[in-house]
Each structure stands twice: as C-alpha cells, then as structure tokens.
Coordinates of C-alpha atoms in Angstrom, one line a residue:
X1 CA 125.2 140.7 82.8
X2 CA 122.8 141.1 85.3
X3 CA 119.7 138.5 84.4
X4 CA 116.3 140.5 85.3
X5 CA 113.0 138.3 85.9
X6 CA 109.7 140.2 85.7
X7 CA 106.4 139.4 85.5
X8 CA 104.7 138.7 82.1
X9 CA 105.1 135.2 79.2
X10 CA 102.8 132.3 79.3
X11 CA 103.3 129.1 78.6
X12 CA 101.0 126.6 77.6
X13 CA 100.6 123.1 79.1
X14 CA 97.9 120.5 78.2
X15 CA 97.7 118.2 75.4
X16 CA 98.1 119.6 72.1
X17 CA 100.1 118.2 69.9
X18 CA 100.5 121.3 67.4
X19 CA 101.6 124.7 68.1
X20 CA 99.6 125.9 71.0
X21 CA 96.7 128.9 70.6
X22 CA 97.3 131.7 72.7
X23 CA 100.6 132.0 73.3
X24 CA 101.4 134.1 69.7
X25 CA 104.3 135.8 69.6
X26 CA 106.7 136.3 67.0
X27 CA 109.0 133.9 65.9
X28 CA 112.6 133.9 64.4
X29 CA 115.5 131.5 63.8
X30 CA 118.2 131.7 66.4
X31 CA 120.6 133.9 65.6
X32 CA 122.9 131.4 63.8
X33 CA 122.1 128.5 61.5
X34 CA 124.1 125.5 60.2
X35 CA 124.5 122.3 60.9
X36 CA 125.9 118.9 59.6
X37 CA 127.0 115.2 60.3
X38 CA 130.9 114.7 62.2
X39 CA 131.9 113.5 65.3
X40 CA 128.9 111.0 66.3
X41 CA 127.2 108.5 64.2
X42 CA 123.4 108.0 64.8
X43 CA 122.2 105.3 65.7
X44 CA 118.5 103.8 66.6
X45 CA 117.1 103.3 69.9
X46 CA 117.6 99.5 70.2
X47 CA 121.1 99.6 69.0
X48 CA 122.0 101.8 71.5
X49 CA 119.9 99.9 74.4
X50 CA 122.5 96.9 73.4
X51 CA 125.5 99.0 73.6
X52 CA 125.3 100.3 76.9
X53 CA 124.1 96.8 78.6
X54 CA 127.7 95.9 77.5
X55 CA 128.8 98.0 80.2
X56 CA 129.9 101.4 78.5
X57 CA 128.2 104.6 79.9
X58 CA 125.9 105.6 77.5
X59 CA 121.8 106.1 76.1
X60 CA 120.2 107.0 73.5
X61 CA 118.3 110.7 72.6
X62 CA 115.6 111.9 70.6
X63 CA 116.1 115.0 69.3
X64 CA 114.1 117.1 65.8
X65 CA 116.7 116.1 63.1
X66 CA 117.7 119.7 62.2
X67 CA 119.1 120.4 65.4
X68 CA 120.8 116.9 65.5
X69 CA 122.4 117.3 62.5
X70 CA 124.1 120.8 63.9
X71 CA 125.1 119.0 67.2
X72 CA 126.5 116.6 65.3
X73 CA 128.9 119.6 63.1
X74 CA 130.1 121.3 66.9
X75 CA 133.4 120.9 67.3
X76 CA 133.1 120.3 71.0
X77 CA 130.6 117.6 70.7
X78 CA 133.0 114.8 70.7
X79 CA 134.5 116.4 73.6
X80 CA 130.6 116.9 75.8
X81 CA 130.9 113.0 75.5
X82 CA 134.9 112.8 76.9
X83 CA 134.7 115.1 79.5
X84 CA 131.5 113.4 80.8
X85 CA 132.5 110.3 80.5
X86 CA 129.0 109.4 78.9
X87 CA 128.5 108.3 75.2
X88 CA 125.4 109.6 73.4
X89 CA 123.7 107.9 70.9
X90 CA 121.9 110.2 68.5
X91 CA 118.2 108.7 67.1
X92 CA 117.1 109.8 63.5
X93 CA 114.2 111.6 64.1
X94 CA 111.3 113.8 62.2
X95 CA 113.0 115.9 59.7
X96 CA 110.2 119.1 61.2
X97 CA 109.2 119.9 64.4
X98 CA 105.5 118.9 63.8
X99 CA 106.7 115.6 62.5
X100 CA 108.9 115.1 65.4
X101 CA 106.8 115.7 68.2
X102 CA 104.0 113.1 66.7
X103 CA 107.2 110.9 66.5
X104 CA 106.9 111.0 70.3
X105 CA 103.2 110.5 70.6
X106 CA 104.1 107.4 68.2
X107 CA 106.8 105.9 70.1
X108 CA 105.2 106.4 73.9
X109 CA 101.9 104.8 72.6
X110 CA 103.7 101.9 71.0
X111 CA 106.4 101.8 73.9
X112 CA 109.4 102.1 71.5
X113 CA 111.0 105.5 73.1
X114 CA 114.7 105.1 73.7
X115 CA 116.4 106.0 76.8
X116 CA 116.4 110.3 76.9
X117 CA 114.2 112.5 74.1
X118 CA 113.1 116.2 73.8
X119 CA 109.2 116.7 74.1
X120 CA 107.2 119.2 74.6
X121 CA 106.0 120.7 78.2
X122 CA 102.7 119.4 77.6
X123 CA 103.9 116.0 76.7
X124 CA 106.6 115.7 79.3
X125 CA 103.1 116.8 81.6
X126 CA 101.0 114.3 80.9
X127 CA 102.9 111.2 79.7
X128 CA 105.1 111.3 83.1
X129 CA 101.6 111.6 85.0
X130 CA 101.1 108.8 83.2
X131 CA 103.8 106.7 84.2
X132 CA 105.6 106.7 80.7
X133 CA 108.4 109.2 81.8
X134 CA 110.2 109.3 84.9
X135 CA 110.0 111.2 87.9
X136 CA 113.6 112.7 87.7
X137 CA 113.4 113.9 91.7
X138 CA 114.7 110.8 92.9
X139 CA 117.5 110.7 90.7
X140 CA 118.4 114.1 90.9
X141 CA 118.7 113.6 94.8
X142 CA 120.8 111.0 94.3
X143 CA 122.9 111.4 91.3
X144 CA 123.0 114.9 90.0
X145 CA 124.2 117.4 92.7
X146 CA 124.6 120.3 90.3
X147 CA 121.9 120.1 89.1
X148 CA 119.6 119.6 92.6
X149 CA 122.0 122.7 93.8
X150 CA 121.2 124.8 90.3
X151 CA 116.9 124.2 91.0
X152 CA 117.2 124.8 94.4
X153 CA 119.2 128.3 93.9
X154 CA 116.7 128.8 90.7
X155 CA 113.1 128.9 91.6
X156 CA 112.4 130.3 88.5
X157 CA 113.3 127.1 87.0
X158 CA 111.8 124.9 89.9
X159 CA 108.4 126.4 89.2
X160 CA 108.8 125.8 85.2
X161 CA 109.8 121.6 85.9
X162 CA 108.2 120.7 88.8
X163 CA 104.5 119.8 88.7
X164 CA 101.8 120.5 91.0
X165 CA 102.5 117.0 92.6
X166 CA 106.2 117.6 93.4
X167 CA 107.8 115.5 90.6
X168 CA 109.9 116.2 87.7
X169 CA 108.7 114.8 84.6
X170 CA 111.4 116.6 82.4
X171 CA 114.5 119.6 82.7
X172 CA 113.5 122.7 80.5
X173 CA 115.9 124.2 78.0
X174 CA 116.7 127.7 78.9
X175 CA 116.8 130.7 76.3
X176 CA 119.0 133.3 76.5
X177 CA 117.6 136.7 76.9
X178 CA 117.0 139.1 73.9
X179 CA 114.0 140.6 72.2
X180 CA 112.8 142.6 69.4
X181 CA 114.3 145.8 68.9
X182 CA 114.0 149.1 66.7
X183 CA 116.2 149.7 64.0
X184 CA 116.5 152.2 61.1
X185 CA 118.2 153.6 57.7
X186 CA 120.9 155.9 59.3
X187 CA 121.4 157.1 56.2
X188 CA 117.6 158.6 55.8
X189 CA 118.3 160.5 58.9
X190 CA 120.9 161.7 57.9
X191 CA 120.3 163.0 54.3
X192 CA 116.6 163.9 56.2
X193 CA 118.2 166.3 58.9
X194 CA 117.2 164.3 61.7
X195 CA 120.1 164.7 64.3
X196 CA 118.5 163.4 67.6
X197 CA 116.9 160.1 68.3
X198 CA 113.2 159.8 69.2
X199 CA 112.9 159.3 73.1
X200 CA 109.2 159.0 73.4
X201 CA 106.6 157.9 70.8
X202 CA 105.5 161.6 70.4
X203 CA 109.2 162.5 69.0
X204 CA 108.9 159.1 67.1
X205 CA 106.0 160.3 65.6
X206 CA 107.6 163.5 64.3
X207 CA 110.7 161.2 63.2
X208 CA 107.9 159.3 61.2
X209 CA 106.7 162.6 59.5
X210 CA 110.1 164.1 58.4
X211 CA 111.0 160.7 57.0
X212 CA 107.2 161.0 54.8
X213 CA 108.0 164.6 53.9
X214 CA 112.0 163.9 52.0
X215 CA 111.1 160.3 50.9
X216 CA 107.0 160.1 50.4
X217 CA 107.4 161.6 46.8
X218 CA 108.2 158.1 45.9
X219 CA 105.7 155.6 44.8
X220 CA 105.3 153.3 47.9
X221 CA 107.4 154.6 50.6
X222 CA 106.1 154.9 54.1
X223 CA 108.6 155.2 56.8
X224 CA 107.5 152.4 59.2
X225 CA 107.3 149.3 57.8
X226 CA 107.2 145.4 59.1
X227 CA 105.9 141.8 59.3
X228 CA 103.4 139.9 61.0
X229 CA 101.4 141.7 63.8
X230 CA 101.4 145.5 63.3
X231 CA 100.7 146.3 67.2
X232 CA 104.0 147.2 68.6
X233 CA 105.1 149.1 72.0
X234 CA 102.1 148.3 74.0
X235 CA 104.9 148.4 76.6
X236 CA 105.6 152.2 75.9
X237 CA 101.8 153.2 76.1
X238 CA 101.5 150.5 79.7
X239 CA 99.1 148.3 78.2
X240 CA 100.7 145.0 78.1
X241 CA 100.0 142.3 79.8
X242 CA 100.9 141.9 83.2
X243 CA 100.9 140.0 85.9
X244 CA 101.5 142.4 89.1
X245 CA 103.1 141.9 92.6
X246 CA 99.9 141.0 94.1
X247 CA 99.8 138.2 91.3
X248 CA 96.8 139.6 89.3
X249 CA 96.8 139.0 85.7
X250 CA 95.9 142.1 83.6
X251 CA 94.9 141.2 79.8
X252 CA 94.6 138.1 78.1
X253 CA 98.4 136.7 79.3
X254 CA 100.8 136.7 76.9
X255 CA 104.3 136.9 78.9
X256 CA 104.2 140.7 78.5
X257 CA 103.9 140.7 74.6
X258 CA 99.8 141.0 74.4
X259 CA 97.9 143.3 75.3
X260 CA 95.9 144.5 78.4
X261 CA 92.1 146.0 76.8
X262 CA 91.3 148.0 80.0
X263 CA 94.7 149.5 80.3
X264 CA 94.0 153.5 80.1
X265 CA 96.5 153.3 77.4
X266 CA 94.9 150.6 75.4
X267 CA 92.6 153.2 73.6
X268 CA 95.6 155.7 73.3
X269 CA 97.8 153.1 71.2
X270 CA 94.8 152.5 68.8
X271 CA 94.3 156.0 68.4
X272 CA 98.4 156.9 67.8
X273 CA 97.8 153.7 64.8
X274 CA 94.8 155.4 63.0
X275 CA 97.5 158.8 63.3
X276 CA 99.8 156.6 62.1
X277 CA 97.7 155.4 59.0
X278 CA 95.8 158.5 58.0
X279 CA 98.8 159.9 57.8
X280 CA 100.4 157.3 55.6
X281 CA 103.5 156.7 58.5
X282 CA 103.1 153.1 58.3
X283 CA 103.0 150.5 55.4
X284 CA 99.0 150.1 54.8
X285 CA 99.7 146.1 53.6
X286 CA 101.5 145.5 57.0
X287 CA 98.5 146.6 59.3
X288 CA 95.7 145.4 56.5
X289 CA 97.8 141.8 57.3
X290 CA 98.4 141.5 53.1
X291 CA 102.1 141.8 53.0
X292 CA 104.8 138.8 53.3
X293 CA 108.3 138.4 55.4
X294 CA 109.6 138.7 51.7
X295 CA 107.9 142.0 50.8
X296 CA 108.8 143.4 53.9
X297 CA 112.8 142.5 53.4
X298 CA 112.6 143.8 49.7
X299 CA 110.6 147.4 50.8
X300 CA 113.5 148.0 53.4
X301 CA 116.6 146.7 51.4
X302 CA 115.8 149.0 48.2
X303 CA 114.4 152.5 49.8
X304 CA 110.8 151.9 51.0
X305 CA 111.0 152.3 54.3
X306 CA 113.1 153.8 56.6
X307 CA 112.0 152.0 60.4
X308 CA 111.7 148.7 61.4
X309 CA 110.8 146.7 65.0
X310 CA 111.6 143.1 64.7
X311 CA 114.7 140.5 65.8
X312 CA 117.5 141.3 67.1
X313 CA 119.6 140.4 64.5
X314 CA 117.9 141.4 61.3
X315 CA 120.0 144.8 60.9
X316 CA 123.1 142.1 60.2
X317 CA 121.0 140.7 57.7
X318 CA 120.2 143.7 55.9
X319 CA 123.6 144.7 55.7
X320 CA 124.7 141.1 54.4
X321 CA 122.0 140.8 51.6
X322 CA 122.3 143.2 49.1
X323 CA 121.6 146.6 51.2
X324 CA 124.5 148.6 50.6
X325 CA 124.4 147.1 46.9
X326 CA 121.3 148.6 46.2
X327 CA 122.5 152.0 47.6
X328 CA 126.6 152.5 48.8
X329 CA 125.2 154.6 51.9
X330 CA 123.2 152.1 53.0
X331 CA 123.6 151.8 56.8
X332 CA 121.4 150.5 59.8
X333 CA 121.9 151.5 63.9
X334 CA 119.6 151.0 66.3
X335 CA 117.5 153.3 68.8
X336 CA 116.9 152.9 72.6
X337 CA 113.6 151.7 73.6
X338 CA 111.3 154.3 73.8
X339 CA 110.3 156.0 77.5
X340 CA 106.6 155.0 78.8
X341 CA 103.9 157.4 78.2
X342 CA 104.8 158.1 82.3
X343 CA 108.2 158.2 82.0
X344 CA 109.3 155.6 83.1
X345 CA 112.1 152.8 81.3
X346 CA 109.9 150.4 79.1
X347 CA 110.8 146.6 79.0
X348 CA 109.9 144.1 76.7
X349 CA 109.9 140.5 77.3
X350 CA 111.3 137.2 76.6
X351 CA 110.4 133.4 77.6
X352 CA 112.7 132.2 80.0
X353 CA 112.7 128.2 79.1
X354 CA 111.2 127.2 76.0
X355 CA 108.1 125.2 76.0
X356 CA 109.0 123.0 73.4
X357 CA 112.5 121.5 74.6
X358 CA 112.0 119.2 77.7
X359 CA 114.7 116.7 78.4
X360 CA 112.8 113.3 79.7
X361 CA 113.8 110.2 80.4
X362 CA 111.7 106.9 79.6
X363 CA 110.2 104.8 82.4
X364 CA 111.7 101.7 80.7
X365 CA 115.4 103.3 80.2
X366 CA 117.5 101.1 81.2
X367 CA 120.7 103.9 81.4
X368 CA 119.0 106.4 83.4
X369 CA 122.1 106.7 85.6
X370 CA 123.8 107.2 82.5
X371 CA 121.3 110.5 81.7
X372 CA 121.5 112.1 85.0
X373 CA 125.6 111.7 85.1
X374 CA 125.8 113.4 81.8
X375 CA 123.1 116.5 82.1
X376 CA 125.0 116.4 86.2
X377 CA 128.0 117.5 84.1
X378 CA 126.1 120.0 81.8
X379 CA 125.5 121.9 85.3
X380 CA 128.6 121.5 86.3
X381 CA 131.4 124.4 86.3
X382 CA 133.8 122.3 83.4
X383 CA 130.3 121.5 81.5
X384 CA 129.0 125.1 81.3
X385 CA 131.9 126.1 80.7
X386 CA 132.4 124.2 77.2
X387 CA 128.9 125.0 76.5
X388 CA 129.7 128.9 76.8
X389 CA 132.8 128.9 75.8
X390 CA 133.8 125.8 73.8
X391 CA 136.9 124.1 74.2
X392 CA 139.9 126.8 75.3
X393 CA 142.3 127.4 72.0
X394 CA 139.7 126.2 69.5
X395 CA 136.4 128.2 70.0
X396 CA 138.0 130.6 72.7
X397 CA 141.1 131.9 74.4
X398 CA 140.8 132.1 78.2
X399 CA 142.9 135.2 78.6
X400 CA 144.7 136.1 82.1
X401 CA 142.1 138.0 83.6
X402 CA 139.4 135.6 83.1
X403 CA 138.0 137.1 80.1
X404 CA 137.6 135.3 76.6
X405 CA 138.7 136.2 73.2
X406 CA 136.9 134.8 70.6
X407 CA 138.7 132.5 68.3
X408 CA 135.1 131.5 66.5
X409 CA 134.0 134.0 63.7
X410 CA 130.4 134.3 64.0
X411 CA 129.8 135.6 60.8
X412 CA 131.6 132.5 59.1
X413 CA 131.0 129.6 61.1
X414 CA 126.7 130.5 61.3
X415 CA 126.8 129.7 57.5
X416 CA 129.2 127.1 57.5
X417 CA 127.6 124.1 55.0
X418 CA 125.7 121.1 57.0
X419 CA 128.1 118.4 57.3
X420 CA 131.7 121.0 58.0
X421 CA 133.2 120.9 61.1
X422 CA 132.3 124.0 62.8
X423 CA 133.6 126.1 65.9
X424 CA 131.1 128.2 66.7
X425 CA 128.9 128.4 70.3
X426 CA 125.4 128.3 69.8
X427 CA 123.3 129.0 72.9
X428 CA 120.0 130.0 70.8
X429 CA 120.2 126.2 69.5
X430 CA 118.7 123.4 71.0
X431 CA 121.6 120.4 72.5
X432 CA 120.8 119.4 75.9
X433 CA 119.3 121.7 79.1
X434 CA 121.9 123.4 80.8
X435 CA 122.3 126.8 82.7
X436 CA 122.5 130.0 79.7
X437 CA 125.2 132.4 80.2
X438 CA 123.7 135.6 78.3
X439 CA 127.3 137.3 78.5
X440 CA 129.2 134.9 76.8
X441 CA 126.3 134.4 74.2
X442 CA 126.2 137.7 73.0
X443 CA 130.1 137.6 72.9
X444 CA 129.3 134.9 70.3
X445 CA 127.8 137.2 68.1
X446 CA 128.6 138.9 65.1
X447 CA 130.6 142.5 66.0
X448 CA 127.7 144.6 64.9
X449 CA 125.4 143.3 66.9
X450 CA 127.2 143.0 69.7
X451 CA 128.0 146.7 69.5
X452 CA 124.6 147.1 70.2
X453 CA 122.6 144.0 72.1
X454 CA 124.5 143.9 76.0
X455 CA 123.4 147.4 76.4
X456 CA 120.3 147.2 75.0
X457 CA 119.4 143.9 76.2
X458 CA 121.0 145.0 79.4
X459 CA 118.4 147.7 79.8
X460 CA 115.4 146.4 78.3
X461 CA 114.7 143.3 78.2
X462 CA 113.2 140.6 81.2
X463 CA 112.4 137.6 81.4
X464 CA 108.8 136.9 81.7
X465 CA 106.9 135.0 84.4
X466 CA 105.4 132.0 82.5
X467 CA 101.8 130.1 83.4
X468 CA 101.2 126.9 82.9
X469 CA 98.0 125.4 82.7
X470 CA 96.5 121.7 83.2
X471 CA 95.4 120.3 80.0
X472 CA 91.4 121.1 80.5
X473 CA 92.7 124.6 80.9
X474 CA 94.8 124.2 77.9
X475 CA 92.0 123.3 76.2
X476 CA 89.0 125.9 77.0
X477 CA 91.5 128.8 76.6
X478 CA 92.3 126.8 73.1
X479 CA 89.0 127.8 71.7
X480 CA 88.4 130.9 73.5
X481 CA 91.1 132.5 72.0
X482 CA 90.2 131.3 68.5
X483 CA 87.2 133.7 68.6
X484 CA 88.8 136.2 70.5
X485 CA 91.6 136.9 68.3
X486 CA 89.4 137.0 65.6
X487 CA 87.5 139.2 67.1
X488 CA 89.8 141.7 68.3
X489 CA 91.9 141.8 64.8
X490 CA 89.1 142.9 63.3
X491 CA 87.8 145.3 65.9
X492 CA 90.8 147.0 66.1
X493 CA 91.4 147.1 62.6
X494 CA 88.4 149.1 61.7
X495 CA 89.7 152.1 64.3
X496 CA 92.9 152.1 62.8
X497 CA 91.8 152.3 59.3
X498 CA 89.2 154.8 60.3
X499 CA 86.2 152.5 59.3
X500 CA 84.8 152.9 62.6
X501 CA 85.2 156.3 64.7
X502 CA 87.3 156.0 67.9
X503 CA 84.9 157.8 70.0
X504 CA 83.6 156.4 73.8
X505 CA 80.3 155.0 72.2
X506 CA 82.1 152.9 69.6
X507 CA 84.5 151.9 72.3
X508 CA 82.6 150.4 74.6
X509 CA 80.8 148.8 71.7
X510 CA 84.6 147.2 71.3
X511 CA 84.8 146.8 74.7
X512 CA 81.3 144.7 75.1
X513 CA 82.3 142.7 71.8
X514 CA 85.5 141.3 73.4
X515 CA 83.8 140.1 76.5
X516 CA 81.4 138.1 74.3
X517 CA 84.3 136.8 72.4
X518 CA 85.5 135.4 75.8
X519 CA 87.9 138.0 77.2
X520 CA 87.0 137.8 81.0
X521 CA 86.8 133.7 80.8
X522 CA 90.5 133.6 79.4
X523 CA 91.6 136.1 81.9
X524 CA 89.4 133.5 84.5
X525 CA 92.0 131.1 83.3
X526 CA 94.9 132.8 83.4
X527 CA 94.7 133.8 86.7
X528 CA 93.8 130.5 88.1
X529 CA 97.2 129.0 86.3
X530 CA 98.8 132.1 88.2
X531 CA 97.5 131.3 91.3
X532 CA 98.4 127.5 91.2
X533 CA 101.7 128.5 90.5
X534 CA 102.5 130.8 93.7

C-alpha cells in the first residue's frame, strides 16, 4: 500500500507527566487485545545488569505491564530473542499507563532505571538533555546500520527523534495507518428504500431524513448517533486544521482532526449541526455531551440508530455482541468518505509515531551495545519480517509468489486468555520500534474488516505532520487550551441547539470570544513549533 504523508497531527513535547492538553482526539484500543505470561520470565533491573556482565548478550526493558504481559503470550517472542542473538529481560512495571510513566520519573530521579525503557516524547526530551538518557547518534553510526539507513531514507521519522541539537534521545514507535470511518445498519436502508450511498453531506443529509421518516415513530430513535465529540467531517466542509505548503498553520493544530475557526466552512458545519438537531437527525445526549460509550453501543445494537463515525473496527464488534441477536437482519457496511464541499477527495488523519512509546537507553546501561544490536535487527529485512509476518508455518505461509496466507485467525487469537500461547501479529501493540508495514497489518485482520479498510484506508487516510514543542511551549499552550476548549464547546453548542441565532452579528461575537479565550496565542505557538521544525 502506498503510505501517504500530509500535513496535519500535533504532538506534544515538554514536561507533563499526564496525558497532554491539546492534542484531543479520540482514542480506541488497537484493534486486538490479549495478552499473557510464556516464553520470557521477568525479571528486575539489577538481576538483569548481573546477567549480562557474565558475558551473554542481553539488557533489561521497561515497558507498561499490560503490553508486557501480551509480548510475553506471542509466539515469536522467543524467536525476536534467537534470531537476534540478544536476550531481553522484561521489568515488572506500572500495571496503567499513568502509573508507569511516574514509574520512570521515579526511577530517573533515584537513578535505578535499567538498561532500555519506553517513556514518553516529552520524557525521552528532557531527561536525555539532561544527561540521564543517551544520545543514541553515536551508536547508531557505529552499531546499527539499518537503522542509520531506515532515518536517513525516512525524514519523517528523523524529524519526530532527533532534537533541535542533532541528538537522539529515544526511537519512536510507529502506528500503522487507519482512522475513523462511517458505518451503518444496511438493513435500515434497505427496508428504508435507500438504494445509493450518500456522496456528499447534502445526500447524507437526505439519507439522515428517510432513516427519521420509517424509524422516528419509535421512542428514541434518531439516525445518527455516537460518542465523545459530536463535530465530525470538518474535513468534508475544509475546515480542519492544516498546516499548508508554505508551512502556515491554520486553526488551533490538531494533526488534521481540529478545527480551523476562520475556515469559510467553519460557520457552514455549525449551521449543517443546528439542521441536524432541529431536525432530530442526530442523538440530542451525544451533542449535549450526556450520553456514555455504553449508551451509545446499546442505542445502535437494539434499533436506535442507524449511522455511526467512529473506529475502524467497531462494525466487527457490533456484529460479535449481540447485533444480529437482537434482530436476525442485523448487518453493518461501510460508506466512502464523503466528497469536500469543493469536490474534491476528503482525508482524515492519523499520528504517524505515537508520542507515548520512545525506546531510550540509560546513561548508566552498561549493555547499550546489546540495545542497539537487537533494535539493528528489528530494522533489518529478517526482523521486520517476523514482526509482519511472524515466523513462516506458524503465524503465516510465505506462498510462491511472495504473498502470505494467514495461518493466524484474527478473530480467535485477539481474545485468546492472558497467559495462552498466541499466534497472532499485532502491529497496533506496543513491543519494540521498528518500521510498520500497513499491508501486512491489515492482512492481520479479521475478514470483515479487511473487506473494507485497504481501500478505504488506501484512499483516505494520511498521516499527519506532527509539532513538537519545547516544554515552556508545552506549557503555555497547556493552559491556553484549557479555556479555549471550554470556551468553544460551549459557544458552539448554543448555535447548534439554537440557543443562540447563527447570524453574522452573533458570529463574530463567537469569533471575538475565541480570541480572548487565546485562539491567536495557541496558533502563535503552533506555528513557531512548525517553523523550528522545517
């Protein structure tokens, strides 16, 4: 598949320690989830420090303990550390994320890190500026030629590990490309007459309103419904975020997925939502911010709604918990992206390397070499290919003409127990950085979504350009956006419920509130992270 990169994500560096402010968008589980305890007993820090001073190849890593445990479950795991010729020592860490990452914060202030952890971008930041992690340039000159080759082909990935000084404090953990997309009850278009797909959101609209006039007699049906932020296909009316060719950053920057006040099409998207509500064409508790993930599931598995916008992999879930109980036509397919108010192909965007997954490796590791010869295999042609592929008559069969047939079932290893042996490829989870194939992972999918995601993927989704910013940055734009979001939920809100009329006075009134809530100084900073970053 060809991999696309455009313009629009930010990242946030500095040093916070929780999630970071400002870079909002939705979250989901990868598209698997298991793991377990085979292959590799853990081990602490010290213990392993004392091994590999015996002579063996080995060090110690720090890793959140729920993705530990499923490395520990891969089938292939055992084999990472043959092929390599590296043993890895696995450290008990925080059983969350949150606990985890002050885990770090604990062990670099009390110098008790082992050799190798994962830390966040803003750790892996300012702890290597501060001479607590190690400037992996050197080493990567000298000891890892795959992965030296793999940056210098990549400078997508260059930009997103190498600080403004030249050094690398830490190798990012790529994500493989998907996004949200829309699906819907093909049932209720059927039994609703509604033989062509909406194109544009003008036919969507319509859609919206045949699906309201056959199922609305029923108490609380409305035919769009969701979770979490309401604001969707800012990318169809071209008032994302962006950051253009020139490198200007329009809208507050959120890697494509925010929104852009002064687009033309700004105002348009807040009138289609008040449409949208009047009408009753959207579920009043998603926009009014009342309704839960559960509600949501429960209004869209019995009846209640008809459309939904959200992970890639949710229609799978519909159809595996209790859908076509509750009704034996029960079905789900998804729809194209819809065209740009101009005509154009929308996109929407994904995060190319996650922020929170940065291989470093302690100043006072004694087994660097040991690191940099194991992630040197990751990037190598026989490591990626066991990471994509897993181990040839196991996970996959390499068949004649190159191709791969799956011997993994998707749908039964991703709920394996914790603790089974397991032989599926998991490219959405966190193990180690290494180069992401997006062809072989959605191969490793279950068959009904890969009927749809390499074509809709394929045509759709990009990977955003990322900012990062230095931790004052970090910082002010931290409590900007505080009052901003605020401010623009609620401002928004009251034109789509029709509190306030959407008319040019009352917009610039909007308009003038959002600049006092601090939209020009965030976009100050976002375009100075932009610009440091050319």
């Amino acid at each position: 598949m060809k991999v696309k990169r455009i313009i629009s994500t930010v990242l946030c560096t500095g040093m916070l320690l929780g999630s970071l402010t400002g870079c909002g968008s939705k979250t989901e589980q990868p598209a698997n989830s298991t793991g377990g305890n085979s292959g590799t007993e853990s081990t602490t820090a010290q213990e392993s420090g004392d091994k590999a001073e015996s002579g063996s190849a080995s060090f110690s890593y720090n890793m959140p303990n729920r993705y530990k445990v499923w490395l520990e479950d891969l089938n292939y795991w055992k084999d990472m550390q043959e092929l390599s010729g590296v043993k890895v020592e696995l450290v008990d860490s925080g059983e969350s994320d949150d606990s985890y990452y002050q885990s770090i914060d604990l062990a670099v202030g009390s110098g008790t890190l082992g050799d190798a952890a994962i830390v966040r971008q803003s750790q892996a930041a300012v702890y290597g500026a501060q001479g607590a992690f190690m400037d992996l340039r050197p080493l990567i000159d000298e000891k890892a030629p795959n992965i030296k080759a793999y940056i210098e082909a990549n400078p997508d990935y260059a930009a997103m590990v190498t600080s403004e000084g030249g050094a690398i404090y830490g190798l990012a953990v790529e994500n493989p490309l998907y996004t949200n997309l829309t699906f819907y009850r093909s049932d209720h278009f059927e039994k609703a007459g509604i033989t062509e797909l909406p194109a544009t959101i003008d036919e969507f609209t319509e859609v919206l309103r045949t699906l309201k006039s056959q199922y609305g007699s029923g108490t609380g049906y409305y035919p769009w419904v969701g979770r979490e932020g309401y604001l969707h296909f800012a990318e169809c009316f071209e008032c994302n975020d962006t950051i253009d060719e020139s490198g200007k950053v329009h809208g507050v920057y959120n890697g494509g997925n925010g929104y852009d006040i002064y687009a033309d099409g700004f105002k348009d998207l807040v009138a289609w939502y008040h449409t949208l509500y009047s009408e009753k064409l959207i579920d009043p508790e998603w926009v009014a911010g009342t309704g839960t993930e559960e509600e949501w599931q429960t209004k869209f598995l019995t009846g209640k709604g008809s459309v939904s916008d959200d992970f890639f992999s949710r229609p799978t879930w519909f159809i595996s918990n209790g859908g076509p109980d509750n009704d034996p036509d029960y079905n789900i397919e998804v729809m194209d992206l819809f065209k740009t108010n101009s005509g154009d192909t929308a996109h929407r965007f994904q995060n190319y390397v996650n922020l929170d997954r940065y291989l470093v490796i302690s100043e006072a590791s004694k087994n660097a070499d040991s690191v940099m010869q194991f992630l040197d295999w990751l990037f190598s042609e026989d490591g990626q290919q066991v990471m994509h592929y897993g181990i040839d008559g196991i996970n996959t069969e390499k068949q004649a003409d190159g191709s791969y047939k799956w011997i993994a079932d998707f749908a039964v290893e991703a709920i394996r127990p914790v603790g089974e042996p397991n032989i599926g490829v998991y490219q959405d989870r966190l193990t180690f950085p290494y180069p992401v194939d997006n062809k072989s992972y959605y191969e490793s999918l279950d068959s009904r979504v890969q009927a749809y995601c390499t074509d809709y993927f394929d045509q759709y989704a990009s990977y955003s350009k990322q900012l990062i910013y230095t931790e004052a940055q970090q910082e002010e734009r931290s409590n900007l956006m505080a009052k901003y979001n605020t401010e623009f939920t609620a401002g928004v809100l009251s034109f789509v419920k029709g509190d306030t009329e959407l008319n040019d006075e009352n917009w610039k009134v909007f308009l003038d509130k959002m600049e006092t809530a601090g939209f020009s100084q965030i976009n100050r900073i976002d375009q100075e992270a932009c610009d440091s970053m050319q």
